[in-house]
PDB file of C-alpha atoms and ligand atoms in Angstrom:
ATOM      1  CA  MET R 150     -93.736  -3.793-271.316  1.00 49.00           C
ATOM      2  CA  SER R 151     -91.798  -3.070-268.290  1.00 51.00           C
ATOM      3  CA  THR R 152     -92.754  -4.276-264.338  1.00 51.00           C
ATOM      4  CA  GLU R 153     -89.735  -2.025-263.012  1.00 70.00           C
ATOM      5  CA  ASN R 154     -91.202   0.568-260.722  1.00 86.00           C
ATOM      6  CA  PRO R 155     -94.290  -0.731-260.218  1.00 95.00           C
ATOM      7  CA  ILE R 156     -97.122   2.258-259.369  1.00 98.00           C
ATOM      8  CA  THR R 157     -99.594   2.292-256.383  1.00 98.00           C
ATOM      9  CA  VAL R 158    -102.369   4.450-256.424  1.00 98.00           C
ATOM     10  CA  LEU R 159    -105.405   5.139-253.450  1.00 99.00           C
ATOM     11  CA  PHE R 160    -108.465   6.924-254.424  1.00 99.00           C
ATOM     12  CA  VAL R 161    -109.983   8.835-251.333  1.00 99.00           C
ATOM     13  CA  CYS R 162    -113.525  10.419-250.506  1.00 99.00           C
ATOM     14  CA  LEU R 163    -115.529  10.591-247.619  1.00 98.00           C
ATOM     15  CA  GLY R 164    -117.704   7.588-247.238  1.00 98.00           C
ATOM     16  CA  ASN R 165    -116.140   5.628-249.646  1.00 98.00           C
ATOM     17  CA  ILE R 166    -119.154   4.237-251.243  1.00 98.00           C
ATOM     18  CA  CYS R 167    -119.626   7.180-253.779  1.00 98.00           C
ATOM     19  CA  ARG R 168    -116.689   8.916-255.431  1.00 98.00           C
ATOM     20  CA  SER R 169    -113.623   6.805-254.886  1.00 99.00           C
ATOM     21  CA  PRO R 170    -114.803   3.597-255.513  1.00 98.00           C
ATOM     22  CA  MET R 171    -116.154   5.336-258.871  1.00 98.00           C
ATOM     23  CA  ALA R 172    -112.343   6.641-259.393  1.00 99.00           C
ATOM     24  CA  GLU R 173    -110.950   2.966-258.494  1.00 98.00           C
ATOM     25  CA  ALA R 174    -112.940   1.446-260.867  1.00 98.00           C
ATOM     26  CA  VAL R 175    -112.876   3.840-263.891  1.00 99.00           C
ATOM     27  CA  PHE R 176    -108.810   4.143-263.175  1.00 99.00           C
ATOM     28  CA  ALA R 177    -108.099   0.331-263.391  1.00 98.00           C
ATOM     29  CA  HIS R 178    -110.607   0.041-266.244  1.00 98.00           C
ATOM     30  CA  THR R 179    -108.440   2.750-267.972  1.00 98.00           C
ATOM     31  CA  VAL R 180    -105.190   1.221-267.164  1.00 98.00           C
ATOM     32  CA  LYS R 181    -106.717  -2.392-268.537  1.00 98.00           C
ATOM     33  CA  GLN R 182    -107.960  -0.533-271.650  1.00 98.00           C
ATOM     34  CA  ASN R 183    -104.052   0.699-272.367  1.00 98.00           C
ATOM     35  CA  ASN R 184    -102.492  -2.550-271.510  1.00 98.00           C
ATOM     36  CA  LEU R 185    -100.684  -1.142-268.255  1.00 98.00           C
ATOM     37  CA  GLN R 186    -101.910  -3.747-265.618  1.00 97.00           C
ATOM     38  CA  ASP R 187     -98.046  -4.525-264.933  1.00 97.00           C
ATOM     39  CA  ARG R 188     -97.285  -1.156-263.918  1.00 97.00           C
ATOM     40  CA  PHE R 189    -100.069  -0.901-261.350  1.00 98.00           C
ATOM     41  CA  THR R 190     -99.468  -3.403-258.735  1.00 96.00           C
ATOM     42  CA  LYS R 191    -102.040  -1.911-256.631  1.00 98.00           C
ATOM     43  CA  ILE R 192    -105.486   0.352-257.313  1.00 98.00           C
ATOM     44  CA  ASP R 193    -107.723   0.423-254.064  1.00 98.00           C
ATOM     45  CA  SER R 194    -110.137   2.952-252.674  1.00 99.00           C
ATOM     46  CA  ALA R 195    -110.939   4.432-248.942  1.00 99.00           C
ATOM     47  CA  GLY R 196    -112.598   6.962-246.912  1.00 99.00           C
ATOM     48  CA  THR R 197    -111.605   9.698-244.541  1.00 98.00           C
ATOM     49  CA  ALA R 198    -114.897   8.814-242.370  1.00 98.00           C
ATOM     50  CA  SER R 199    -116.227   5.512-241.183  1.00 98.00           C
ATOM     51  CA  TYR R 200    -119.889   5.521-241.249  1.00 97.00           C
ATOM     52  CA  HIS R 201    -119.850   3.088-244.260  1.00 98.00           C
ATOM     53  CA  VAL R 202    -117.083   0.659-243.546  1.00 98.00           C
ATOM     54  CA  GLY R 203    -117.930  -2.846-244.941  1.00 98.00           C
ATOM     55  CA  SER R 204    -120.306  -1.400-247.209  1.00 98.00           C
ATOM     56  CA  VAL R 205    -120.469  -2.106-250.787  1.00 98.00           C
ATOM     57  CA  PRO R 206    -120.693   0.856-253.263  1.00 98.00           C
ATOM     58  CA  ASP R 207    -123.776   3.236-253.494  1.00 98.00           C
ATOM     59  CA  ASN R 208    -126.126   1.770-256.373  1.00 97.00           C
ATOM     60  CA  ARG R 209    -126.160   5.183-258.181  1.00 97.00           C
ATOM     61  CA  SER R 210    -122.501   4.714-258.276  1.00 98.00           C
ATOM     62  CA  ALA R 211    -122.545   1.389-259.115  1.00 98.00           C
ATOM     63  CA  SER R 212    -125.262   1.669-261.804  1.00 97.00           C
ATOM     64  CA  THR R 213    -123.230   4.699-263.389  1.00 98.00           C
ATOM     65  CA  CYS R 214    -119.906   2.535-263.845  1.00 98.00           C
ATOM     66  CA  LYS R 215    -122.023  -0.150-265.023  1.00 98.00           C
ATOM     67  CA  ALA R 216    -124.039   1.825-267.743  1.00 98.00           C
ATOM     68  CA  HIS R 217    -120.368   2.667-268.978  1.00 98.00           C
ATOM     69  CA  GLY R 218    -119.389  -0.577-268.897  1.00 98.00           C
ATOM     70  CA  VAL R 219    -117.023  -0.159-265.878  1.00 98.00           C
ATOM     71  CA  ALA R 220    -116.825  -3.082-263.382  1.00 94.00           C
ATOM     72  CA  VAL R 221    -116.882  -2.192-259.636  1.00 96.00           C
ATOM     73  CA  LYS R 222    -115.948  -4.059-256.820  1.00 94.00           C
ATOM     74  CA  HIS R 223    -115.149  -2.517-253.699  1.00 98.00           C
ATOM     75  CA  LYS R 224    -115.685  -2.892-249.679  1.00 98.00           C
ATOM     76  CA  ALA R 225    -115.614   0.297-247.892  1.00 98.00           C
ATOM     77  CA  ARG R 226    -112.824   0.819-245.320  1.00 99.00           C
ATOM     78  CA  LYS R 227    -111.347   3.955-243.595  1.00 98.00           C
ATOM     79  CA  VAL R 228    -108.082   5.437-244.316  1.00 98.00           C
ATOM     80  CA  THR R 229    -105.031   4.552-242.412  1.00 98.00           C
ATOM     81  CA  LYS R 230    -101.479   5.918-241.702  1.00 98.00           C
ATOM     82  CA  LYS R 231    -100.090   2.798-243.101  1.00 98.00           C
ATOM     83  CA  ASP R 232    -101.711   3.747-246.417  1.00 98.00           C
ATOM     84  CA  PHE R 233     -99.251   6.761-246.739  1.00 98.00           C
ATOM     85  CA  GLU R 234     -96.445   3.829-246.835  1.00 97.00           C
ATOM     86  CA  ASP R 235     -98.131   1.776-249.269  1.00 98.00           C
ATOM     87  CA  PHE R 236     -99.161   4.096-251.736  1.00 98.00           C
ATOM     88  CA  ASP R 237     -97.288   5.999-254.049  1.00 98.00           C
ATOM     89  CA  TYR R 238    -100.099   8.369-254.903  1.00 98.00           C
ATOM     90  CA  ILE R 239    -103.236   9.297-252.325  1.00 99.00           C
ATOM     91  CA  LEU R 240    -105.760  11.027-254.826  1.00 99.00           C
ATOM     92  CA  CYS R 241    -108.532  12.957-253.055  1.00 99.00           C
ATOM     93  CA  MET R 242    -112.023  14.465-254.281  1.00 99.00           C
ATOM     94  CA  ASP R 243    -112.254  17.732-252.659  1.00 98.00           C
ATOM     95  CA  GLU R 244    -110.662  20.215-250.140  1.00 98.00           C
ATOM     96  CA  SER R 245    -112.386  18.685-247.288  1.00 98.00           C
ATOM     97  CA  ASN R 246    -110.536  15.055-247.923  1.00 98.00           C
ATOM     98  CA  LEU R 247    -107.204  16.569-248.597  1.00 98.00           C
ATOM     99  CA  SER R 248    -107.070  18.700-245.069  1.00 98.00           C
ATOM    100  CA  ASP R 249    -108.411  15.447-243.126  1.00 98.00           C
ATOM    101  CA  LEU R 250    -105.303  13.662-245.194  1.00 98.00           C
ATOM    102  CA  LYS R 251    -102.725  16.124-244.406  1.00 98.00           C
ATOM    103  CA  ARG R 252    -103.914  16.045-240.773  1.00 98.00           C
ATOM    104  CA  ILE R 253    -102.742  11.892-240.789  1.00 97.00           C
ATOM    105  CA  GLN R 254    -100.067  11.886-243.444  1.00 97.00           C
ATOM    106  CA  PRO R 255     -97.069  10.886-241.108  1.00 97.00           C
ATOM    107  CA  SER R 256     -94.003  13.004-241.446  1.00 95.00           C
ATOM    108  CA  GLY R 257     -91.310  12.038-243.959  1.00 94.00           C
ATOM    109  CA  SER R 258     -94.184  10.308-246.029  1.00 96.00           C
ATOM    110  CA  LYS R 259     -92.740  10.348-249.563  1.00 95.00           C
ATOM    111  CA  ALA R 260     -96.622   9.571-250.743  1.00 98.00           C
ATOM    112  CA  VAL R 261     -97.809  12.286-253.270  1.00 98.00           C
ATOM    113  CA  LEU R 262    -101.119  13.728-251.913  1.00 98.00           C
ATOM    114  CA  LYS R 263    -103.247  15.876-254.257  1.00 98.00           C
ATOM    115  CA  LEU R 264    -106.724  16.370-255.476  1.00 99.00           C
ATOM    116  CA  PHE R 265    -107.457  13.408-258.157  1.00 99.00           C
ATOM    117  CA  GLY R 266    -108.982  16.763-260.145  1.00 99.00           C
ATOM    118  CA  GLU R 267    -105.445  18.162-260.766  1.00 98.00           C
ATOM    119  CA  TYR R 268    -105.123  15.656-263.429  1.00 98.00           C
ATOM    120  CA  ASP R 269    -108.083  16.496-265.317  1.00 98.00           C
ATOM    121  CA  PRO R 270    -107.164  18.500-268.550  1.00 98.00           C
ATOM    122  CA  GLN R 271    -110.587  20.303-268.516  1.00 98.00           C
ATOM    123  CA  GLY R 272    -109.414  22.012-265.054  1.00 98.00           C
ATOM    124  CA  GLU R 273    -112.243  20.351-263.008  1.00 98.00           C
ATOM    125  CA  LEU R 274    -110.442  20.436-259.586  1.00 98.00           C
ATOM    126  CA  ILE R 275    -113.107  19.388-257.247  1.00 98.00           C
ATOM    127  CA  ILE R 276    -114.938  16.322-257.615  1.00 98.00           C
ATOM    128  CA  GLU R 277    -118.226  17.152-255.645  1.00 98.00           C
ATOM    129  CA  ASP R 278    -119.904  14.808-253.200  1.00 98.00           C
ATOM    130  CA  PRO R 279    -122.897  13.569-255.112  1.00 98.00           C
ATOM    131  CA  TYR R 280    -124.717  11.662-252.223  1.00 97.00           C
ATOM    132  CA  TYR R 281    -127.409  14.109-251.355  1.00 96.00           C
ATOM    133  CA  GLY R 282    -127.788  14.959-254.909  1.00 95.00           C
ATOM    134  CA  GLY R 283    -129.370  13.044-258.340  1.00 91.00           C
ATOM    135  CA  ASN R 284    -128.146  10.437-261.017  1.00 92.00           C
ATOM    136  CA  ASP R 285    -126.917  13.655-262.785  1.00 96.00           C
ATOM    137  CA  GLY R 286    -124.089  14.075-260.302  1.00 98.00           C
ATOM    138  CA  PHE R 287    -122.901  10.835-260.547  1.00 98.00           C
ATOM    139  CA  GLU R 288    -122.974  11.505-264.336  1.00 98.00           C
ATOM    140  CA  HIS R 289    -120.806  14.415-263.544  1.00 98.00           C
ATOM    141  CA  ASN R 290    -118.593  12.686-261.460  1.00 98.00           C
ATOM    142  CA  PHE R 291    -118.097   9.657-263.733  1.00 98.00           C
ATOM    143  CA  ARG R 292    -117.068  12.408-266.852  1.00 98.00           C
ATOM    144  CA  GLN R 293    -114.492  13.852-264.286  1.00 98.00           C
ATOM    145  CA  VAL R 294    -112.856  10.605-262.785  1.00 99.00           C
ATOM    146  CA  THR R 295    -112.635   9.240-266.846  1.00 98.00           C
ATOM    147  CA  ARG R 296    -110.701  12.345-267.807  1.00 99.00           C
ATOM    148  CA  ALA R 297    -108.429  12.452-264.900  1.00 99.00           C
ATOM    149  CA  SER R 298    -107.818   8.774-265.211  1.00 99.00           C
ATOM    150  CA  GLU R 299    -106.256   9.806-268.484  1.00 98.00           C
ATOM    151  CA  GLY R 300    -104.674  12.785-267.417  1.00 98.00           C
ATOM    152  CA  LEU R 301    -102.836  10.757-264.609  1.00 98.00           C
ATOM    153  CA  LEU R 302    -101.763   8.023-267.283  1.00 98.00           C
ATOM    154  CA  LYS R 303    -100.302  11.046-269.261  1.00 98.00           C
ATOM    155  CA  SER R 304     -98.613  12.871-266.700  1.00 98.00           C
ATOM    156  CA  LEU R 305     -96.771   9.460-265.691  1.00 97.00           C
ATOM    157  CA  LYS R 306     -96.086   9.306-269.544  1.00 97.00           C
ATOM    158  CA  LEU R 307     -97.726   5.985-269.764  1.00 97.00           C
ATOM    159  CA  ILE R 308     -99.877   7.295-272.351  1.00 98.00           C
TER     160      ILE R 308
HETATM  161  P1  4NP F 444    -118.440   9.514-250.679  1.00 87.09           P
HETATM  162  O1  4NP F 444    -119.968  10.171-250.876  1.00 87.09           O
HETATM  163  O2  4NP F 444    -117.793  10.579-250.142  1.00 87.09           O
HETATM  164  O3  4NP F 444    -118.233  10.083-252.431  1.00 87.09           O
HETATM  165  O4  4NP F 444    -118.337   8.302-250.663  1.00 87.09           O
HETATM  166  C1  4NP F 444    -120.769  10.016-249.630  1.00 87.09           C
HETATM  167  C2  4NP F 444    -121.410   8.737-248.982  1.00 87.09           C
HETATM  168  C3  4NP F 444    -121.702   9.340-247.702  1.00 87.09           C
HETATM  169  C4  4NP F 444    -122.164  10.372-247.026  1.00 87.09           C
HETATM  170  C5  4NP F 444    -121.554  11.514-247.340  1.00 87.09           C
HETATM  171  C6  4NP F 444    -120.603  11.134-248.799  1.00 87.09           C
HETATM  172  N1  4NP F 444    -122.769  10.115-245.762  1.00 87.09           N
HETATM  173  O5  4NP F 444    -122.595  11.403-245.228  1.00 87.09           O
HETATM  174  O6  4NP F 444    -123.163   9.314-245.287  1.00 87.09           O
END
């Protein structure tokens, strides 16, 4: 397996306690399942808001991941300008995340900034905020990030 051109990926949502730690955990799990750990030197997540900085993932997000055999370990942090230097891909959940990120993206940044849903083969572009909804929202998010994780690896021609 090649260790050339390692890839770094950051997932971003609003609070960094529901969707993006789930996306981080599911993507890391998918990378492991495909024996691609050497290709990804950094997989992380962050939020555009600071309300939950330092918090562990929302119980509903963590328990949905655990129910599917995916380990979650994260402490919420806010996205920074430096993330645009440190990560090749910055993948967010909804249009509001995308416009917030575009506002802070330094000019000349080479990071690929996209909706993670662009990699969903079923074309569900938006990964909706599940915070004020029920558990079914988290299950739905889980299916979306699972499909998009495989879609991203396929687009990189790694699977
Ligand atoms: P996330 O969900 O952006 O997927 O982490 C949310 C978490 C917290 C809040 C909103 C969305 N909040 O308003 O506190």
